[in-house]
PDB file of C-alpha atoms in Angstrom:
ATOM      1  CA  MET W 105      39.040  74.634  65.187  1.00 47.00           C
ATOM      2  CA  SER W 106      42.385  73.938  65.901  1.00 51.00           C
ATOM      3  CA  MET W 107      44.161  75.637  68.458  1.00 49.00           C
ATOM      4  CA  PRO W 108      46.782  78.773  67.817  1.00 51.00           C
ATOM      5  CA  SER W 109      50.468  77.879  68.485  1.00 51.00           C
ATOM      6  CA  SER W 110      50.744  80.612  70.691  1.00 49.00           C
ATOM      7  CA  GLN W 111      48.160  79.007  72.958  1.00 51.00           C
ATOM      8  CA  VAL W 112      49.626  75.532  72.520  1.00 49.00           C
ATOM      9  CA  SER W 113      51.282  74.102  76.306  1.00 50.00           C
ATOM     10  CA  HIS W 114      54.338  72.338  76.153  1.00 46.00           C
ATOM     11  CA  PRO W 115      55.710  70.471  78.627  1.00 51.00           C
ATOM     12  CA  GLN W 116      59.090  72.157  80.440  1.00 53.00           C
ATOM     13  CA  ALA W 117      61.429  70.648  83.295  1.00 54.00           C
ATOM     14  CA  VAL W 118      60.310  72.298  85.899  1.00 58.00           C
ATOM     15  CA  ARG W 119      63.128  72.455  88.263  1.00 66.00           C
ATOM     16  CA  GLN W 120      62.318  71.642  91.669  1.00 73.00           C
ATOM     17  CA  LYS W 121      63.986  72.197  94.801  1.00 81.00           C
ATOM     18  CA  LEU W 122      63.757  69.154  96.644  1.00 85.00           C
ATOM     19  CA  MET W 123      64.167  68.115 100.474  1.00 88.00           C
ATOM     20  CA  THR W 124      67.263  66.961 101.281  1.00 89.00           C
ATOM     21  CA  PRO W 125      67.402  63.179 101.770  1.00 90.00           C
ATOM     22  CA  ARG W 126      68.375  64.005 105.739  1.00 92.00           C
ATOM     23  CA  ASP W 127      65.728  66.445 105.676  1.00 92.00           C
ATOM     24  CA  ARG W 128      62.937  64.133 104.815  1.00 92.00           C
ATOM     25  CA  PHE W 129      64.893  61.344 107.558  1.00 94.00           C
ATOM     26  CA  PHE W 130      64.146  63.950 110.104  1.00 94.00           C
ATOM     27  CA  TRP W 131      60.528  65.226 109.483  1.00 94.00           C
ATOM     28  CA  TRP W 132      59.635  61.273 109.130  1.00 94.00           C
ATOM     29  CA  TYR W 133      60.960  60.219 112.849  1.00 93.00           C
ATOM     30  CA  SER W 134      60.445  62.892 113.954  1.00 93.00           C
ATOM     31  CA  GLY W 135      56.442  63.083 113.339  1.00 93.00           C
ATOM     32  CA  SER W 136      56.262  59.053 113.112  1.00 93.00           C
ATOM     33  CA  LEU W 137      57.530  59.173 116.709  1.00 91.00           C
ATOM     34  CA  LEU W 138      54.411  61.797 117.641  1.00 91.00           C
ATOM     35  CA  LEU W 139      52.143  59.945 115.949  1.00 92.00           C
ATOM     36  CA  THR W 140      52.349  55.726 116.370  1.00 89.00           C
ATOM     37  CA  GLY W 141      54.395  55.804 119.526  1.00 84.00           C
ATOM     38  CA  PRO W 142      57.325  54.097 120.580  1.00 83.00           C
ATOM     39  CA  PHE W 143      56.537  52.405 115.896  1.00 87.00           C
ATOM     40  CA  GLY W 144      57.555  55.653 114.660  1.00 88.00           C
ATOM     41  CA  PHE W 145      61.395  54.170 115.311  1.00 90.00           C
ATOM     42  CA  ILE W 146      60.276  51.198 112.994  1.00 92.00           C
ATOM     43  CA  VAL W 147      57.642  53.216 110.514  1.00 93.00           C
ATOM     44  CA  GLY W 148      60.060  56.647 110.159  1.00 92.00           C
ATOM     45  CA  PRO W 149      62.747  55.542 109.113  1.00 93.00           C
ATOM     46  CA  LEU W 150      61.014  52.561 106.116  1.00 95.00           C
ATOM     47  CA  MET W 151      58.607  55.266 105.223  1.00 95.00           C
ATOM     48  CA  ALA W 152      61.985  58.282 104.892  1.00 94.00           C
ATOM     49  CA  ARG W 153      63.371  55.656 102.617  1.00 95.00           C
ATOM     50  CA  ARG W 154      60.230  54.809 100.510  1.00 95.00           C
ATOM     51  CA  GLY W 155      60.440  58.569 100.282  1.00 92.00           C
ATOM     52  CA  THR W 156      63.815  58.903  99.359  1.00 92.00           C
ATOM     53  CA  ARG W 157      62.964  55.915  96.594  1.00 94.00           C
ATOM     54  CA  LYS W 158      60.354  57.321  95.726  1.00 94.00           C
ATOM     55  CA  VAL W 159      61.916  61.027  94.723  1.00 91.00           C
ATOM     56  CA  GLU W 160      64.906  59.539  92.893  1.00 91.00           C
ATOM     57  CA  ARG W 161      63.184  57.450  90.889  1.00 93.00           C
ATOM     58  CA  LEU W 162      60.222  60.119  89.256  1.00 92.00           C
ATOM     59  CA  HIS W 163      62.686  63.583  89.711  1.00 90.00           C
ATOM     60  CA  SER W 164      66.302  61.888  89.076  1.00 89.00           C
ATOM     61  CA  LEU W 165      68.018  65.062  88.076  1.00 90.00           C
ATOM     62  CA  ALA W 166      66.451  66.717  91.327  1.00 89.00           C
ATOM     63  CA  ALA W 167      67.285  63.904  93.658  1.00 89.00           C
ATOM     64  CA  TRP W 168      70.775  63.960  92.725  1.00 90.00           C
ATOM     65  CA  GLU W 169      71.099  68.023  93.152  1.00 90.00           C
ATOM     66  CA  ALA W 170      69.159  67.209  96.461  1.00 88.00           C
ATOM     67  CA  ARG W 171      72.073  65.192  97.842  1.00 91.00           C
ATOM     68  CA  GLN W 172      74.496  67.607  96.039  1.00 91.00           C
ATOM     69  CA  ARG W 173      73.004  70.414  98.461  1.00 90.00           C
ATOM     70  CA  ASP W 174      72.881  67.834 101.777  1.00 87.00           C
ATOM     71  CA  HIS W 175      75.577  68.696 104.677  1.00 90.00           C
ATOM     72  CA  GLY W 176      73.619  67.197 107.616  1.00 88.00           C
ATOM     73  CA  PHE W 177      71.329  67.581 110.314  1.00 91.00           C
ATOM     74  CA  SER W 178      71.676  70.962 111.614  1.00 91.00           C
ATOM     75  CA  TRP W 179      71.756  71.335 114.941  1.00 93.00           C
ATOM     76  CA  TRP W 180      68.411  72.238 116.837  1.00 94.00           C
ATOM     77  CA  GLN W 181      67.560  68.788 114.611  1.00 92.00           C
ATOM     78  CA  TRP W 182      69.596  66.302 116.379  1.00 93.00           C
ATOM     79  CA  TRP W 183      67.824  68.517 119.917  1.00 96.00           C
ATOM     80  CA  VAL W 184      64.729  67.445 118.588  1.00 93.00           C
ATOM     81  CA  MET W 185      65.848  64.031 117.116  1.00 92.00           C
ATOM     82  CA  THR W 186      67.438  63.906 120.534  1.00 93.00           C
ATOM     83  CA  LEU W 187      65.008  64.246 123.111  1.00 93.00           C
ATOM     84  CA  LEU W 188      62.607  62.121 120.650  1.00 92.00           C
ATOM     85  CA  THR W 189      64.284  59.142 121.151  1.00 91.00           C
ATOM     86  CA  LEU W 190      64.548  59.847 124.591  1.00 93.00           C
ATOM     87  CA  LEU W 191      60.548  60.361 125.147  1.00 90.00           C
ATOM     88  CA  GLY W 192      60.093  57.000 122.817  1.00 88.00           C
ATOM     89  CA  THR W 193      61.804  54.846 125.341  1.00 90.00           C
ATOM     90  CA  ALA W 194      60.676  55.901 127.892  1.00 91.00           C
ATOM     91  CA  TRP W 195      57.329  54.761 126.440  1.00 88.00           C
ATOM     92  CA  VAL W 196      58.859  51.808 125.232  1.00 88.00           C
ATOM     93  CA  LEU W 197      60.160  50.912 128.981  1.00 92.00           C
ATOM     94  CA  GLY W 198      56.404  51.484 130.399  1.00 89.00           C
ATOM     95  CA  LEU W 199      54.489  49.064 127.813  1.00 87.00           C
ATOM     96  CA  LEU W 200      57.636  46.341 128.608  1.00 90.00           C
ATOM     97  CA  SER W 201      57.505  47.049 132.176  1.00 93.00           C
ATOM     98  CA  GLY W 202      53.531  46.783 132.826  1.00 92.00           C
ATOM     99  CA  LEU W 203      53.528  43.596 130.305  1.00 92.00           C
ATOM    100  CA  PRO W 204      53.890  40.432 132.776  1.00 93.00           C
ATOM    101  CA  MET W 205      51.557  42.349 134.630  1.00 94.00           C
ATOM    102  CA  MET W 206      49.480  42.480 131.848  1.00 93.00           C
ATOM    103  CA  LEU W 207      50.174  39.143 131.167  1.00 94.00           C
ATOM    104  CA  LEU W 208      49.658  37.784 134.920  1.00 95.00           C
ATOM    105  CA  VAL W 209      45.767  39.219 134.993  1.00 95.00           C
ATOM    106  CA  LEU W 210      45.338  37.986 130.968  1.00 95.00           C
ATOM    107  CA  TYR W 211      46.428  34.809 132.791  1.00 95.00           C
ATOM    108  CA  ALA W 212      43.721  34.886 135.644  1.00 95.00           C
ATOM    109  CA  GLN W 213      41.302  36.360 133.867  1.00 94.00           C
ATOM    110  CA  LEU W 214      41.135  33.228 131.193  1.00 95.00           C
ATOM    111  CA  THR W 215      41.956  30.709 133.800  1.00 93.00           C
ATOM    112  CA  GLN W 216      38.444  31.468 135.282  1.00 88.00           C
TER     113      GLN W 216
END
C-alpha cells in the first residue's frame, strides 16, 4: 500500500544559521584552555579549524553566509580570551619552573 502524495515527505533545504568562524574559534579555544590546561593553546585552534572545514564541507551556503556575518570578536570575547591566555601562560610557566626539580628527583630515584 503506497502513501498518499500529501503524506510523502520531501527533503527541503533547511536554512541554518551557523556559528561564525570567530565564534567557533572562541568556544573551542576557551573550552580547551579550561579543560586541557596549556594543551588548549594547541588543541583549541586545531579543533576550531577542523570544525570550520567540516561545516564548510557539509553546509557550504550557510557557511558562506556565516562568514559574511562575521565582524570579529566582541569586547567580552577579547576579555575572556585575554584572561584565559594569561592563566594558561602562568600554568605553562609553573610547569616549566618545576621541570628541573622533577628531573633531578627522577634522576636521583633512578640511580639509587
